JSON list of C-alpha atoms in Angstrom, two decimals:
[
{"chain": "A", "resi": 1, "resn": "MET", "atom": "CA", "xyz": [75.13, -49.43, 18.48]},
{"chain": "A", "resi": 2, "resn": "ILE", "atom": "CA", "xyz": [73.06, -46.25, 18.33]},
{"chain": "A", "resi": 3, "resn": "SER", "atom": "CA", "xyz": [71.39, -45.49, 21.61]},
{"chain": "A", "resi": 4, "resn": "GLU", "atom": "CA", "xyz": [68.24, -43.94, 20.18]},
{"chain": "A", "resi": 5, "resn": "ASN", "atom": "CA", "xyz": [66.66, -43.21, 16.85]},
{"chain": "A", "resi": 6, "resn": "ARG", "atom": "CA", "xyz": [66.77, -39.46, 16.35]},
{"chain": "A", "resi": 7, "resn": "PHE", "atom": "CA", "xyz": [64.10, -39.69, 13.66]},
{"chain": "A", "resi": 8, "resn": "GLU", "atom": "CA", "xyz": [61.57, -41.66, 15.72]},
{"chain": "A", "resi": 9, "resn": "GLN", "atom": "CA", "xyz": [59.19, -38.78, 16.40]},
{"chain": "A", "resi": 10, "resn": "GLN", "atom": "CA", "xyz": [59.22, -37.72, 12.76]},
{"chain": "A", "resi": 11, "resn": "ILE", "atom": "CA", "xyz": [58.53, -41.29, 11.61]},
{"chain": "A", "resi": 12, "resn": "ARG", "atom": "CA", "xyz": [55.61, -41.62, 14.03]},
{"chain": "A", "resi": 13, "resn": "ALA", "atom": "CA", "xyz": [54.19, -38.29, 12.83]},
{"chain": "A", "resi": 14, "resn": "LEU", "atom": "CA", "xyz": [53.88, -39.52, 9.24]},
{"chain": "A", "resi": 15, "resn": "GLU", "atom": "CA", "xyz": [50.55, -40.59, 7.79]},
{"chain": "A", "resi": 16, "resn": "PRO", "atom": "CA", "xyz": [50.11, -44.39, 7.27]},
{"chain": "A", "resi": 17, "resn": "TRP", "atom": "CA", "xyz": [50.80, -44.20, 3.51]},
{"chain": "A", "resi": 18, "resn": "GLN", "atom": "CA", "xyz": [53.93, -42.15, 4.19]},
{"chain": "A", "resi": 19, "resn": "GLN", "atom": "CA", "xyz": [55.15, -44.62, 6.81]},
{"chain": "A", "resi": 20, "resn": "MET", "atom": "CA", "xyz": [54.58, -47.44, 4.34]},
{"chain": "A", "resi": 21, "resn": "LEU", "atom": "CA", "xyz": [56.58, -45.65, 1.69]},
{"chain": "A", "resi": 22, "resn": "PHE", "atom": "CA", "xyz": [59.35, -44.90, 4.20]},
{"chain": "A", "resi": 23, "resn": "ALA", "atom": "CA", "xyz": [59.58, -48.56, 5.24]},
{"chain": "A", "resi": 24, "resn": "THR", "atom": "CA", "xyz": [59.47, -49.79, 1.64]},
{"chain": "A", "resi": 25, "resn": "ALA", "atom": "CA", "xyz": [62.30, -47.44, 0.69]},
{"chain": "A", "resi": 26, "resn": "LEU", "atom": "CA", "xyz": [64.51, -48.69, 3.52]},
{"chain": "A", "resi": 27, "resn": "SER", "atom": "CA", "xyz": [63.68, -52.30, 2.64]},
{"chain": "A", "resi": 28, "resn": "GLU", "atom": "CA", "xyz": [64.66, -51.58, -0.97]},
{"chain": "A", "resi": 29, "resn": "ARG", "atom": "CA", "xyz": [68.00, -50.10, 0.08]},
{"chain": "A", "resi": 30, "resn": "MET", "atom": "CA", "xyz": [68.72, -53.14, 2.28]},
{"chain": "A", "resi": 31, "resn": "PHE", "atom": "CA", "xyz": [67.55, -55.73, -0.26]},
{"chain": "A", "resi": 32, "resn": "LEU", "atom": "CA", "xyz": [70.89, -56.11, -2.05]},
{"chain": "A", "resi": 33, "resn": "ASN", "atom": "CA", "xyz": [72.34, -57.48, 1.20]},
{"chain": "A", "resi": 34, "resn": "PHE", "atom": "CA", "xyz": [69.89, -60.37, 0.97]},
{"chain": "A", "resi": 35, "resn": "ALA", "atom": "CA", "xyz": [70.35, -60.73, -2.79]},
{"chain": "A", "resi": 36, "resn": "LEU", "atom": "CA", "xyz": [74.12, -61.19, -2.52]},
{"chain": "A", "resi": 37, "resn": "PHE", "atom": "CA", "xyz": [73.83, -63.73, 0.30]},
{"chain": "A", "resi": 38, "resn": "SER", "atom": "CA", "xyz": [71.07, -65.59, -1.54]},
{"chain": "A", "resi": 39, "resn": "ARG", "atom": "CA", "xyz": [73.18, -65.89, -4.69]},
{"chain": "A", "resi": 40, "resn": "LEU", "atom": "CA", "xyz": [76.39, -66.86, -2.89]},
{"chain": "A", "resi": 41, "resn": "MET", "atom": "CA", "xyz": [74.78, -69.43, -0.60]},
{"chain": "A", "resi": 42, "resn": "ASN", "atom": "CA", "xyz": [71.94, -70.54, -2.89]},
{"chain": "A", "resi": 43, "resn": "PHE", "atom": "CA", "xyz": [69.62, -69.54, -0.06]},
{"chain": "A", "resi": 44, "resn": "GLY", "atom": "CA", "xyz": [65.92, -68.78, -0.18]},
{"chain": "A", "resi": 45, "resn": "ASP", "atom": "CA", "xyz": [63.86, -67.60, -3.12]},
{"chain": "A", "resi": 46, "resn": "LEU", "atom": "CA", "xyz": [65.51, -64.44, -4.38]},
{"chain": "A", "resi": 47, "resn": "GLU", "atom": "CA", "xyz": [63.23, -64.02, -7.39]},
{"chain": "A", "resi": 48, "resn": "LYS", "atom": "CA", "xyz": [60.07, -64.31, -5.29]},
{"chain": "A", "resi": 49, "resn": "MET", "atom": "CA", "xyz": [61.34, -61.76, -2.76]},
{"chain": "A", "resi": 50, "resn": "ARG", "atom": "CA", "xyz": [62.41, -59.35, -5.51]},
{"chain": "A", "resi": 51, "resn": "ASN", "atom": "CA", "xyz": [59.04, -59.67, -7.19]},
{"chain": "A", "resi": 52, "resn": "LEU", "atom": "CA", "xyz": [57.25, -59.11, -3.88]},
{"chain": "A", "resi": 53, "resn": "LEU", "atom": "CA", "xyz": [59.16, -55.91, -3.16]},
{"chain": "A", "resi": 54, "resn": "SER", "atom": "CA", "xyz": [58.53, -54.69, -6.71]},
{"chain": "A", "resi": 55, "resn": "SER", "atom": "CA", "xyz": [54.82, -55.45, -6.31]},
{"chain": "A", "resi": 56, "resn": "ILE", "atom": "CA", "xyz": [54.69, -53.44, -3.08]},
{"chain": "A", "resi": 57, "resn": "TRP", "atom": "CA", "xyz": [56.10, -50.46, -4.97]},
{"chain": "A", "resi": 58, "resn": "GLU", "atom": "CA", "xyz": [53.66, -50.94, -7.84]},
{"chain": "A", "resi": 59, "resn": "GLU", "atom": "CA", "xyz": [50.69, -51.13, -5.48]},
{"chain": "A", "resi": 60, "resn": "GLN", "atom": "CA", "xyz": [51.76, -47.87, -3.83]},
{"chain": "A", "resi": 61, "resn": "MET", "atom": "CA", "xyz": [51.95, -46.27, -7.27]},
{"chain": "A", "resi": 62, "resn": "GLN", "atom": "CA", "xyz": [48.33, -47.39, -7.75]},
{"chain": "A", "resi": 63, "resn": "ARG", "atom": "CA", "xyz": [49.10, -49.36, -10.88]},
{"chain": "A", "resi": 64, "resn": "GLY", "atom": "CA", "xyz": [46.49, -52.02, -10.21]},
{"chain": "A", "resi": 65, "resn": "THR", "atom": "CA", "xyz": [48.83, -54.45, -8.47]},
{"chain": "A", "resi": 66, "resn": "LYS", "atom": "CA", "xyz": [47.31, -56.01, -5.35]},
{"chain": "A", "resi": 67, "resn": "VAL", "atom": "CA", "xyz": [49.49, -57.72, -2.77]},
{"chain": "A", "resi": 68, "resn": "ASN", "atom": "CA", "xyz": [48.06, -60.30, -0.36]},
{"chain": "A", "resi": 69, "resn": "TYR", "atom": "CA", "xyz": [50.11, -59.19, 2.60]},
{"chain": "A", "resi": 70, "resn": "GLU", "atom": "CA", "xyz": [48.96, -61.95, 4.95]},
{"chain": "A", "resi": 71, "resn": "VAL", "atom": "CA", "xyz": [49.97, -64.70, 2.53]},
{"chain": "A", "resi": 72, "resn": "GLN", "atom": "CA", "xyz": [53.28, -62.99, 1.76]},
{"chain": "A", "resi": 73, "resn": "LEU", "atom": "CA", "xyz": [54.24, -62.88, 5.45]},
{"chain": "A", "resi": 74, "resn": "ASN", "atom": "CA", "xyz": [54.82, -66.63, 5.39]},
{"chain": "A", "resi": 75, "resn": "HIS", "atom": "CA", "xyz": [56.93, -66.39, 2.24]},
{"chain": "A", "resi": 76, "resn": "VAL", "atom": "CA", "xyz": [59.12, -63.67, 3.74]},
{"chain": "A", "resi": 77, "resn": "GLU", "atom": "CA", "xyz": [59.45, -65.62, 6.98]},
{"chain": "A", "resi": 78, "resn": "ASP", "atom": "CA", "xyz": [60.74, -68.59, 4.97]},
{"chain": "A", "resi": 79, "resn": "ASN", "atom": "CA", "xyz": [63.53, -66.34, 3.66]},
{"chain": "A", "resi": 80, "resn": "ILE", "atom": "CA", "xyz": [64.73, -65.01, 7.03]},
{"chain": "A", "resi": 81, "resn": "VAL", "atom": "CA", "xyz": [68.20, -66.46, 7.62]},
{"chain": "A", "resi": 82, "resn": "ASP", "atom": "CA", "xyz": [68.70, -68.58, 10.76]},
{"chain": "A", "resi": 83, "resn": "LEU", "atom": "CA", "xyz": [72.01, -67.25, 12.11]},
{"chain": "A", "resi": 84, "resn": "ASP", "atom": "CA", "xyz": [72.63, -70.55, 13.91]},
{"chain": "A", "resi": 85, "resn": "GLU", "atom": "CA", "xyz": [72.97, -72.23, 10.52]},
{"chain": "A", "resi": 86, "resn": "TYR", "atom": "CA", "xyz": [75.46, -69.82, 8.92]},
{"chain": "A", "resi": 87, "resn": "ASP", "atom": "CA", "xyz": [78.77, -68.94, 10.53]},
{"chain": "A", "resi": 88, "resn": "MET", "atom": "CA", "xyz": [79.49, -65.96, 8.31]},
{"chain": "A", "resi": 89, "resn": "PHE", "atom": "CA", "xyz": [78.88, -62.24, 8.60]},
{"chain": "A", "resi": 90, "resn": "GLY", "atom": "CA", "xyz": [76.83, -61.97, 5.41]},
{"chain": "A", "resi": 91, "resn": "ALA", "atom": "CA", "xyz": [74.00, -63.84, 7.09]},
{"chain": "A", "resi": 92, "resn": "ILE", "atom": "CA", "xyz": [73.35, -60.88, 9.41]},
{"chain": "A", "resi": 93, "resn": "PRO", "atom": "CA", "xyz": [72.58, -58.17, 6.80]},
{"chain": "A", "resi": 94, "resn": "ALA", "atom": "CA", "xyz": [70.65, -60.77, 4.77]},
{"chain": "A", "resi": 95, "resn": "ARG", "atom": "CA", "xyz": [68.50, -61.59, 7.80]},
{"chain": "A", "resi": 96, "resn": "ASP", "atom": "CA", "xyz": [68.01, -57.90, 8.62]},
{"chain": "A", "resi": 97, "resn": "ALA", "atom": "CA", "xyz": [66.84, -57.17, 5.06]},
{"chain": "A", "resi": 98, "resn": "MET", "atom": "CA", "xyz": [64.13, -59.83, 5.26]},
{"chain": "A", "resi": 99, "resn": "MET", "atom": "CA", "xyz": [63.13, -58.73, 8.76]},
{"chain": "A", "resi": 100, "resn": "ALA", "atom": "CA", "xyz": [62.70, -55.20, 7.38]},
{"chain": "A", "resi": 101, "resn": "LEU", "atom": "CA", "xyz": [60.51, -56.53, 4.59]},
{"chain": "A", "resi": 102, "resn": "PHE", "atom": "CA", "xyz": [58.52, -58.56, 7.13]},
{"chain": "A", "resi": 103, "resn": "SER", "atom": "CA", "xyz": [57.96, -55.45, 9.28]},
{"chain": "A", "resi": 104, "resn": "THR", "atom": "CA", "xyz": [56.89, -53.54, 6.16]},
{"chain": "A", "resi": 105, "resn": "LEU", "atom": "CA", "xyz": [54.18, -56.14, 5.51]},
{"chain": "A", "resi": 106, "resn": "ILE", "atom": "CA", "xyz": [53.04, -55.96, 9.14]},
{"chain": "A", "resi": 107, "resn": "LEU", "atom": "CA", "xyz": [52.98, -52.16, 8.88]},
{"chain": "A", "resi": 108, "resn": "LYS", "atom": "CA", "xyz": [50.60, -52.39, 5.91]},
{"chain": "A", "resi": 109, "resn": "LEU", "atom": "CA", "xyz": [48.33, -54.82, 7.74]},
{"chain": "A", "resi": 110, "resn": "GLU", "atom": "CA", "xyz": [48.26, -53.17, 11.16]},
{"chain": "A", "resi": 111, "resn": "GLN", "atom": "CA", "xyz": [49.27, -49.54, 10.47]},
{"chain": "A", "resi": 112, "resn": "GLU", "atom": "CA", "xyz": [51.34, -49.50, 13.65]},
{"chain": "A", "resi": 113, "resn": "SER", "atom": "CA", "xyz": [54.05, -46.83, 13.59]},
{"chain": "A", "resi": 114, "resn": "ASP", "atom": "CA", "xyz": [56.25, -49.11, 15.71]},
{"chain": "A", "resi": 115, "resn": "GLU", "atom": "CA", "xyz": [56.88, -51.18, 12.59]},
{"chain": "A", "resi": 116, "resn": "ALA", "atom": "CA", "xyz": [58.13, -48.18, 10.60]},
{"chain": "A", "resi": 117, "resn": "VAL", "atom": "CA", "xyz": [60.48, -47.30, 13.46]},
{"chain": "A", "resi": 118, "resn": "ALA", "atom": "CA", "xyz": [61.61, -50.94, 13.59]},
{"chain": "A", "resi": 119, "resn": "VAL", "atom": "CA", "xyz": [62.59, -50.86, 9.91]},
{"chain": "A", "resi": 120, "resn": "SER", "atom": "CA", "xyz": [64.57, -47.68, 10.50]},
{"chain": "A", "resi": 121, "resn": "ASN", "atom": "CA", "xyz": [66.36, -49.28, 13.45]},
{"chain": "A", "resi": 122, "resn": "LEU", "atom": "CA", "xyz": [67.09, -52.47, 11.49]},
{"chain": "A", "resi": 123, "resn": "SER", "atom": "CA", "xyz": [68.93, -50.49, 8.83]},
{"chain": "A", "resi": 124, "resn": "TYR", "atom": "CA", "xyz": [71.02, -48.76, 11.49]},
{"chain": "A", "resi": 125, "resn": "ASP", "atom": "CA", "xyz": [71.69, -52.07, 13.25]},
{"chain": "A", "resi": 126, "resn": "THR", "atom": "CA", "xyz": [72.91, -53.65, 10.01]},
{"chain": "A", "resi": 127, "resn": "ILE", "atom": "CA", "xyz": [75.39, -50.82, 9.51]},
{"chain": "A", "resi": 128, "resn": "GLY", "atom": "CA", "xyz": [76.55, -50.96, 13.12]},
{"chain": "A", "resi": 129, "resn": "ALA", "atom": "CA", "xyz": [77.15, -54.70, 12.88]},
{"chain": "A", "resi": 130, "resn": "TYR", "atom": "CA", "xyz": [79.04, -54.27, 9.60]},
{"chain": "A", "resi": 131, "resn": "VAL", "atom": "CA", "xyz": [81.32, -51.51, 10.91]},
{"chain": "A", "resi": 132, "resn": "GLU", "atom": "CA", "xyz": [82.08, -53.52, 14.04]},
{"chain": "A", "resi": 133, "resn": "PHE", "atom": "CA", "xyz": [82.84, -56.62, 11.95]},
{"chain": "A", "resi": 134, "resn": "ALA", "atom": "CA", "xyz": [84.95, -54.83, 9.33]},
{"chain": "A", "resi": 135, "resn": "GLU", "atom": "CA", "xyz": [86.83, -52.18, 11.29]},
{"chain": "A", "resi": 136, "resn": "ALA", "atom": "CA", "xyz": [86.70, -52.72, 15.06]},
{"chain": "A", "resi": 137, "resn": "ASP", "atom": "CA", "xyz": [89.40, -54.51, 17.05]},
{"chain": "A", "resi": 138, "resn": "ASP", "atom": "CA", "xyz": [89.52, -56.22, 20.43]},
{"chain": "A", "resi": 139, "resn": "GLN", "atom": "CA", "xyz": [91.51, -53.37, 21.97]},
{"chain": "A", "resi": 140, "resn": "MET", "atom": "CA", "xyz": [88.73, -50.82, 21.55]},
{"chain": "A", "resi": 141, "resn": "SER", "atom": "CA", "xyz": [86.77, -49.64, 24.57]},
{"chain": "A", "resi": 142, "resn": "ASP", "atom": "CA", "xyz": [82.98, -49.57, 24.36]},
{"chain": "A", "resi": 143, "resn": "GLU", "atom": "CA", "xyz": [83.13, -45.80, 23.99]},
{"chain": "A", "resi": 144, "resn": "GLU", "atom": "CA", "xyz": [85.62, -46.03, 21.11]},
{"chain": "A", "resi": 145, "resn": "LEU", "atom": "CA", "xyz": [83.46, -48.63, 19.37]},
{"chain": "A", "resi": 146, "resn": "VAL", "atom": "CA", "xyz": [80.33, -46.49, 19.68]},
{"chain": "A", "resi": 147, "resn": "ARG", "atom": "CA", "xyz": [82.23, -43.49, 18.34]},
{"chain": "A", "resi": 148, "resn": "LEU", "atom": "CA", "xyz": [83.64, -45.54, 15.43]},
{"chain": "A", "resi": 149, "resn": "ILE", "atom": "CA", "xyz": [80.17, -46.74, 14.48]},
{"chain": "A", "resi": 150, "resn": "ASN", "atom": "CA", "xyz": [78.32, -43.46, 14.93]},
{"chain": "A", "resi": 151, "resn": "MET", "atom": "CA", "xyz": [80.89, -41.39, 13.03]},
{"chain": "A", "resi": 152, "resn": "HIS", "atom": "CA", "xyz": [81.45, -43.90, 10.23]},
{"chain": "A", "resi": 153, "resn": "ASP", "atom": "CA", "xyz": [80.73, -42.74, 6.68]},
{"chain": "A", "resi": 154, "resn": "LEU", "atom": "CA", "xyz": [78.11, -45.48, 6.22]},
{"chain": "A", "resi": 155, "resn": "MET", "atom": "CA", "xyz": [76.27, -44.36, 9.35]},
{"chain": "A", "resi": 156, "resn": "LEU", "atom": "CA", "xyz": [76.42, -40.70, 8.34]},
{"chain": "A", "resi": 157, "resn": "ASP", "atom": "CA", "xyz": [75.16, -41.67, 4.91]},
{"chain": "A", "resi": 158, "resn": "GLU", "atom": "CA", "xyz": [72.25, -43.53, 6.53]},
{"chain": "A", "resi": 159, "resn": "ASP", "atom": "CA", "xyz": [71.41, -40.45, 8.59]},
{"chain": "A", "resi": 160, "resn": "ALA", "atom": "CA", "xyz": [71.37, -38.36, 5.42]},
{"chain": "A", "resi": 161, "resn": "PHE", "atom": "CA", "xyz": [69.28, -40.94, 3.55]},
{"chain": "A", "resi": 162, "resn": "GLN", "atom": "CA", "xyz": [66.61, -41.26, 6.24]},
{"chain": "A", "resi": 163, "resn": "GLU", "atom": "CA", "xyz": [66.56, -37.50, 6.73]},
{"chain": "A", "resi": 164, "resn": "GLU", "atom": "CA", "xyz": [66.03, -36.91, 3.01]},
{"chain": "A", "resi": 165, "resn": "LEU", "atom": "CA", "xyz": [63.28, -39.53, 2.94]},
{"chain": "A", "resi": 166, "resn": "LEU", "atom": "CA", "xyz": [61.47, -37.82, 5.80]},
{"chain": "A", "resi": 167, "resn": "GLU", "atom": "CA", "xyz": [61.88, -34.41, 4.18]},
{"chain": "A", "resi": 168, "resn": "ARG", "atom": "CA", "xyz": [60.36, -35.70, 0.94]},
{"chain": "A", "resi": 169, "resn": "LEU", "atom": "CA", "xyz": [57.43, -37.34, 2.74]},
{"chain": "A", "resi": 170, "resn": "SER", "atom": "CA", "xyz": [56.55, -34.90, 5.51]},
{"chain": "A", "resi": 171, "resn": "GLY", "atom": "CA", "xyz": [53.67, -32.64, 4.55]},
{"chain": "A", "resi": 172, "resn": "THR", "atom": "CA", "xyz": [53.36, -34.25, 1.13]},
{"chain": "A", "resi": 173, "resn": "SER", "atom": "CA", "xyz": [50.01, -35.21, -0.33]},
{"chain": "A", "resi": 174, "resn": "PHE", "atom": "CA", "xyz": [49.83, -38.53, -2.15]},
{"chain": "A", "resi": 175, "resn": "LYS", "atom": "CA", "xyz": [50.79, -38.64, -5.81]},
{"chain": "A", "resi": 176, "resn": "PRO", "atom": "CA", "xyz": [52.13, -41.64, -7.75]},
{"chain": "A", "resi": 177, "resn": "ALA", "atom": "CA", "xyz": [55.02, -39.39, -8.81]},
{"chain": "A", "resi": 178, "resn": "VAL", "atom": "CA", "xyz": [56.08, -39.07, -5.15]},
{"chain": "A", "resi": 179, "resn": "VAL", "atom": "CA", "xyz": [56.31, -42.86, -4.92]},
{"chain": "A", "resi": 180, "resn": "GLU", "atom": "CA", "xyz": [58.38, -42.99, -8.09]},
{"chain": "A", "resi": 181, "resn": "THR", "atom": "CA", "xyz": [60.91, -40.43, -6.89]},
{"chain": "A", "resi": 182, "resn": "VAL", "atom": "CA", "xyz": [61.23, -42.16, -3.51]},
{"chain": "A", "resi": 183, "resn": "ARG", "atom": "CA", "xyz": [61.74, -45.50, -5.25]},
{"chain": "A", "resi": 184, "resn": "GLU", "atom": "CA", "xyz": [64.52, -44.03, -7.36]},
{"chain": "A", "resi": 185, "resn": "LEU", "atom": "CA", "xyz": [66.15, -42.58, -4.24]},
{"chain": "A", "resi": 186, "resn": "ALA", "atom": "CA", "xyz": [65.89, -45.94, -2.46]},
{"chain": "A", "resi": 187, "resn": "GLN", "atom": "CA", "xyz": [67.55, -47.79, -5.31]},
{"chain": "A", "resi": 188, "resn": "ASN", "atom": "CA", "xyz": [70.60, -45.71, -4.42]},
{"chain": "A", "resi": 189, "resn": "GLN", "atom": "CA", "xyz": [72.29, -46.34, -7.78]},
{"chain": "A", "resi": 190, "resn": "GLY", "atom": "CA", "xyz": [72.45, -50.05, -7.02]},
{"chain": "A", "resi": 191, "resn": "VAL", "atom": "CA", "xyz": [74.30, -49.77, -3.69]},
{"chain": "A", "resi": 192, "resn": "SER", "atom": "CA", "xyz": [72.97, -51.07, -0.35]},
{"chain": "A", "resi": 193, "resn": "ASN", "atom": "CA", "xyz": [73.13, -49.41, 3.06]},
{"chain": "A", "resi": 194, "resn": "ILE", "atom": "CA", "xyz": [76.45, -51.21, 3.77]},
{"chain": "A", "resi": 195, "resn": "GLY", "atom": "CA", "xyz": [77.99, -50.48, 0.39]},
{"chain": "A", "resi": 196, "resn": "ILE", "atom": "CA", "xyz": [77.14, -53.73, -1.43]},
{"chain": "A", "resi": 197, "resn": "SER", "atom": "CA", "xyz": [76.51, -53.16, -5.13]},
{"chain": "A", "resi": 198, "resn": "ASP", "atom": "CA", "xyz": [74.82, -55.09, -7.91]},
{"chain": "A", "resi": 199, "resn": "GLU", "atom": "CA", "xyz": [78.26, -56.03, -9.19]},
{"chain": "A", "resi": 200, "resn": "ASP", "atom": "CA", "xyz": [79.39, -57.71, -5.95]}
]
């Protein structure tokens, strides 16, 4: 897919609270991919996962919500799709969304910048897998496939989204209002990183 994450250094340079907000925003944008799969396949506990992600936002806004991240790790793990059990593409973005949420919890617990980078990469990987599934053909060379993925509108949109996130966070001091504006950005008018909407 993409050979390297061009934002990696910027992500690693963020303060821990900024990295957490960055990862939460990407998890929010990917969440609809899990929600659609969960509804279609009656998989997992969609309400619990939605409430968890909402609680993570609320805690970052300092609204008194406290999340037990260690306990929630097990709940998220229970909602990670086993690709061996589902022979359908939708399982991949659903799995990636929960893996992003899992990494976000680990990031909060361990404050390791690797986890923030991992969430960024997961979002890119989801898009790459979707473009290959939806638009690639067997006749394409590896170079043509890489070009198709990297120049696709969804990938360019992801670049712009992550870049805007980093611009909003870099050099910013903490304010609940910053969290609110980032949350609104991440909700992306109800459309996920691969173009799935609330109406799908």
